[in-house]
Each structure stands twice: as structure tokens, then as C-alpha cells.
Coordinates of C-alpha atoms in Angstrom, one line a residue:
Chain A
G205 CA 26.0 -47.5 -166.1
E206 CA 25.0 -49.0 -162.8
D207 CA 22.6 -46.9 -160.9
V208 CA 20.1 -47.2 -158.0
E209 CA 17.5 -44.6 -157.4
Q210 CA 15.3 -43.9 -154.4
S211 CA 12.9 -41.0 -153.6
L212 CA 14.5 -38.8 -151.0
F213 CA 11.7 -38.3 -148.5
L214 CA 8.6 -40.1 -147.3
S215 CA 6.2 -39.0 -144.5
V216 CA 3.6 -41.2 -143.0
R217 CA 1.3 -41.2 -139.9
E218 CA 2.0 -43.6 -137.1
G219 CA 0.1 -46.9 -137.6
D220 CA -0.1 -46.5 -141.4
S221 CA 2.0 -48.6 -143.8
S222 CA 5.1 -47.2 -145.4
V223 CA 6.3 -48.2 -148.8
I224 CA 9.8 -47.2 -149.8
N225 CA 10.7 -47.7 -153.5
C226 CA 13.9 -48.4 -155.3
T227 CA 14.7 -48.8 -159.0
Y228 CA 18.0 -50.1 -160.4
T229 CA 19.5 -50.4 -163.9
D230 CA 21.7 -53.5 -163.9
S231 CA 19.8 -56.7 -164.7
S232 CA 22.7 -58.9 -163.5
S233 CA 21.9 -58.1 -159.8
T234 CA 22.1 -61.1 -157.6
Y235 CA 21.0 -60.0 -154.1
L236 CA 19.2 -56.8 -153.1
Y237 CA 19.5 -55.3 -149.6
W238 CA 17.7 -52.9 -147.4
Y239 CA 19.6 -51.1 -144.7
K240 CA 18.3 -48.7 -142.0
Q241 CA 20.4 -45.8 -140.6
E242 CA 19.2 -44.0 -137.5
P243 CA 20.7 -40.5 -136.7
G244 CA 24.3 -40.7 -135.6
A245 CA 24.6 -44.4 -136.2
G246 CA 25.9 -46.9 -138.7
L247 CA 23.8 -48.8 -141.3
Q248 CA 21.9 -51.8 -139.9
L249 CA 20.8 -54.6 -142.2
L250 CA 17.0 -55.0 -142.3
T251 CA 16.5 -57.7 -144.9
Y252 CA 17.6 -58.9 -148.3
I253 CA 16.2 -60.8 -151.2
F254 CA 17.7 -63.1 -153.8
S255 CA 17.0 -61.9 -157.3
N256 CA 15.0 -65.0 -158.3
M257 CA 12.4 -64.3 -155.6
D258 CA 9.4 -62.1 -155.9
M259 CA 8.6 -61.5 -152.3
K260 CA 10.1 -61.9 -148.8
Q261 CA 8.2 -61.3 -145.5
D262 CA 9.9 -60.8 -142.2
Q263 CA 7.5 -59.7 -139.4
R264 CA 6.4 -56.1 -140.2
L265 CA 8.7 -56.0 -143.3
T266 CA 7.7 -57.1 -146.8
V267 CA 10.1 -56.9 -149.7
L268 CA 8.7 -57.0 -153.2
L269 CA 10.9 -57.5 -156.3
N270 CA 9.8 -56.9 -159.8
K271 CA 12.8 -58.1 -161.8
K272 CA 11.2 -57.2 -165.2
D273 CA 10.8 -53.6 -164.2
K274 CA 13.9 -53.6 -162.0
H275 CA 11.9 -52.3 -159.1
L276 CA 12.3 -53.2 -155.4
S277 CA 10.1 -52.0 -152.6
L278 CA 10.1 -52.2 -148.8
R279 CA 6.8 -52.1 -147.0
I280 CA 6.7 -51.5 -143.3
A281 CA 3.4 -52.4 -141.7
D282 CA 2.0 -50.5 -138.7
T283 CA 4.8 -47.9 -138.9
Q284 CA 6.0 -46.6 -135.5
T285 CA 7.9 -43.5 -134.6
G286 CA 11.0 -45.7 -134.0
D287 CA 10.9 -46.5 -137.7
S288 CA 11.9 -42.9 -138.5
A289 CA 15.3 -43.2 -140.2
I290 CA 17.0 -43.2 -143.5
Y291 CA 16.5 -46.4 -145.6
F292 CA 19.1 -47.5 -148.1
C293 CA 18.6 -49.8 -151.0
A294 CA 21.8 -51.7 -152.2
V295 CA 22.1 -54.0 -155.2
A296 CA 24.9 -56.6 -155.3
L297 CA 26.5 -57.5 -158.6
W298 CA 29.4 -59.8 -159.4
G299 CA 31.9 -57.5 -161.0
G300 CA 34.5 -59.8 -162.6
N301 CA 36.6 -61.0 -159.6
N302 CA 34.8 -59.2 -156.8
R303 CA 31.4 -58.2 -155.4
K304 CA 30.2 -54.7 -156.3
L305 CA 27.5 -53.0 -154.2
I306 CA 25.6 -50.2 -155.8
W307 CA 23.9 -47.9 -153.2
G308 CA 20.9 -45.7 -153.5
L309 CA 21.1 -42.2 -151.8
G310 CA 18.6 -43.2 -149.2
T311 CA 15.0 -42.4 -148.4
S312 CA 14.4 -40.4 -145.2
L313 CA 11.2 -41.7 -143.5
A314 CA 9.5 -39.4 -141.1
V315 CA 6.7 -40.9 -138.9
N316 CA 4.3 -38.4 -137.5
P317 CA 2.4 -39.2 -134.3
Chain B
N78 CA 29.8 -59.8 -129.3
A79 CA 31.0 -56.3 -130.3
G80 CA 30.7 -56.6 -134.1
V81 CA 32.5 -53.8 -135.9
T82 CA 34.2 -51.3 -133.7
Q83 CA 35.4 -47.9 -135.0
T84 CA 37.6 -45.4 -133.2
P85 CA 37.5 -42.5 -132.7
K86 CA 33.9 -41.5 -133.0
F87 CA 34.7 -37.9 -133.6
Q88 CA 37.9 -36.1 -134.8
V89 CA 38.9 -32.6 -135.8
L90 CA 42.1 -32.2 -137.8
K91 CA 43.9 -29.3 -139.4
T92 CA 44.7 -29.4 -143.1
G93 CA 47.9 -31.3 -143.7
Q94 CA 47.8 -33.4 -140.6
S95 CA 47.7 -37.2 -140.8
M96 CA 45.8 -39.7 -138.8
T97 CA 44.6 -43.3 -138.7
L98 CA 41.0 -44.3 -138.3
Q99 CA 40.8 -47.7 -136.6
C100 CA 38.4 -50.5 -137.4
A101 CA 38.2 -53.9 -135.7
Q102 CA 35.8 -56.8 -136.1
D103 CA 35.4 -59.9 -133.9
M104 CA 33.3 -62.0 -136.3
N105 CA 36.2 -63.6 -138.2
H106 CA 35.1 -61.9 -141.4
E107 CA 37.3 -62.1 -144.4
Y108 CA 36.0 -59.1 -146.2
M109 CA 36.4 -55.6 -144.8
S110 CA 35.8 -52.2 -146.4
W111 CA 35.8 -48.5 -145.8
Y112 CA 33.1 -46.1 -147.0
R113 CA 32.7 -42.4 -146.8
Q114 CA 29.2 -40.9 -146.5
D115 CA 28.6 -37.3 -147.8
P116 CA 25.2 -35.5 -148.1
G117 CA 23.8 -36.0 -151.6
M118 CA 26.6 -38.5 -152.5
G119 CA 25.5 -41.6 -150.7
L120 CA 28.0 -44.2 -149.7
R121 CA 31.2 -44.4 -151.7
L122 CA 33.7 -47.2 -151.4
I123 CA 37.3 -46.1 -150.5
H124 CA 39.3 -49.3 -150.1
Y125 CA 38.5 -52.9 -149.4
S126 CA 40.2 -56.1 -148.4
V127 CA 39.3 -59.7 -149.1
G128 CA 41.6 -61.1 -146.5
A129 CA 44.7 -60.5 -144.5
G130 CA 47.5 -59.1 -146.7
I131 CA 45.1 -58.3 -149.6
T132 CA 43.8 -54.8 -150.2
D133 CA 42.4 -53.0 -153.3
Q134 CA 41.0 -49.7 -154.3
G135 CA 37.4 -48.7 -154.4
E136 CA 35.9 -45.8 -156.3
V137 CA 37.5 -42.9 -154.2
P138 CA 40.9 -44.1 -153.0
N139 CA 43.0 -40.9 -153.5
G140 CA 44.4 -39.5 -150.3
Y141 CA 43.8 -42.7 -148.3
N142 CA 45.9 -45.8 -147.5
V143 CA 45.0 -49.1 -145.9
S144 CA 46.7 -52.2 -144.8
R145 CA 45.4 -55.6 -143.5
S146 CA 48.0 -57.3 -141.4
T147 CA 45.4 -59.3 -139.4
T148 CA 41.9 -60.7 -140.1
E149 CA 40.5 -58.5 -137.3
D150 CA 41.9 -55.0 -138.1
F151 CA 41.6 -52.7 -141.1
P152 CA 42.9 -49.2 -140.4
L153 CA 42.4 -46.3 -142.8
R154 CA 45.2 -43.7 -143.0
L155 CA 44.8 -40.1 -144.1
L156 CA 48.2 -39.1 -145.4
S157 CA 47.7 -35.3 -145.5
A158 CA 44.2 -34.3 -144.5
A159 CA 42.3 -31.9 -146.8
P160 CA 39.0 -30.1 -146.2
S161 CA 37.4 -32.3 -149.0
Q162 CA 38.0 -35.3 -146.7
T163 CA 35.5 -33.9 -144.2
S164 CA 33.0 -36.7 -144.0
V165 CA 31.5 -39.6 -142.0
Y166 CA 33.6 -42.7 -142.4
F167 CA 32.1 -46.2 -142.1
C168 CA 33.9 -49.5 -141.8
A169 CA 32.0 -52.6 -142.8
S170 CA 32.7 -56.3 -142.8
S171 CA 31.2 -59.5 -144.2
Y172 CA 31.9 -63.2 -144.0
S173 CA 33.2 -63.2 -147.6
A174 CA 33.0 -61.1 -150.7
G175 CA 30.1 -63.2 -152.0
T176 CA 27.1 -61.2 -153.2
N177 CA 24.9 -63.1 -150.7
Q178 CA 26.9 -61.9 -147.7
P179 CA 25.4 -58.8 -146.0
Q180 CA 27.8 -56.2 -144.6
H181 CA 27.9 -55.3 -141.0
F182 CA 28.7 -51.7 -140.3
G183 CA 30.4 -49.8 -137.5
D184 CA 28.9 -46.7 -136.0
G185 CA 31.1 -44.4 -138.0
T186 CA 33.8 -41.8 -137.4
R187 CA 32.8 -38.2 -137.9
L188 CA 35.8 -36.3 -139.3
S189 CA 36.2 -32.6 -139.8
I190 CA 39.2 -31.0 -141.5
L191 CA 39.7 -27.4 -140.9

């Protein structure tokens, strides 16, 4: 079936790079999304990538997609304490007559000063 | 530009009570959806709508009703609240149901059923 997996926790030091990984099972994915959720808040779109791209860069964020291995990663350069949050990977499929979004369980990023 | 607005932010109900969670968006988005977020379960889709007058079930629709009489509003009704419905509820919207359309989320409603 369709599944998206993420590691649950990641701890980094302030100023280091963070890499959050996501693997998925469905090869018919079209767009892949990264969302950020801060405590007590909703999900905020960070970035997304089309499935025929290998990489997308947006300021401190770099998304890498290995379609062959069905592996997506989000790299945050120069990680700050304000980056502490839960990061969700979501994979969009076209399910017949409607979009289907498959969500990972989220990776909790802790940034230590 | 308010985006997606959810009310109330917090609510405590007794088992068997009914209530409506409100969701409004001001972006003229056609697609709206409701999710619940539970620890260890991630986000699960309850109901969604691809436009005014059109709704459909997600993966966990039981115990919930929706309607979409306007483009802007998409309320979620709990018919007879049960403790298993204790959760954080998120409303989200996107321009359309296309896979290239990112969803915009509200800040959530934290609901406790006693």
C-alpha cells in the first residue's frame, strides 16, 4: 500500500546543517511536500518539488529527490533554534478522480544552542 | 489576508454532546478538507470538498458530517461526541484538488471529549 516513513527525532547543534529524510512506496507520486509545524500551530508549507526534479534550493532549504530509491530529503543549512519544530513529508498522488496526499508521521527537530 | 481561520481554538465537550467546528478561508480556494492529528497516527483525512455543494469522505469519516454551502466555509459537525474523537482538528484549503496545489492550514482546534 501507500506509505511514507520518516525518522521520529533529530537533534542538531545550532549552526550545523540538519538533514531530515523521508522514504515513500508509491512510484506514481507527482509532487512531494515539506511542511513545518511549530508547537500549538498549524502546518506551514516550507517547500515542494515536482517528481521529475532532482533538487530544489530555496535560501537555507535544499530538497533532494532520488526517485529510483523513493527517497526525499530536506536539508536546513545553518540551523537555528527557531527551526525547532516537527517536519512532515507528504506525497501527492492522483487517485482516480481526486488528489490523494500520503503523510509521514513527522520528524521532531531539536536544535541545541 | 487571514488565510484559513478555525474557531474555536479549544473546546471541551461531554460524551454525547454535539458541536460544530468552523473553518473559513478568504483565498477563494475550491478545495477544502478536514484532518485530525493524533499522536503516533499522523494526519488523517476526515472529509473534503472540491467545491461548493460537493463533499466526500476521507479515510476516517465516521461520527462527522460536513457541508459546503459557500466557497468560503466548510464546517465540521460532531453528531454525538465520543472520547475517541479527542484530537486536534485542522482545516486546510488549496486552490484546486491538483497534485501541484499545496494546502494551507489553519491553526487547529484542540478538542477534548470527557
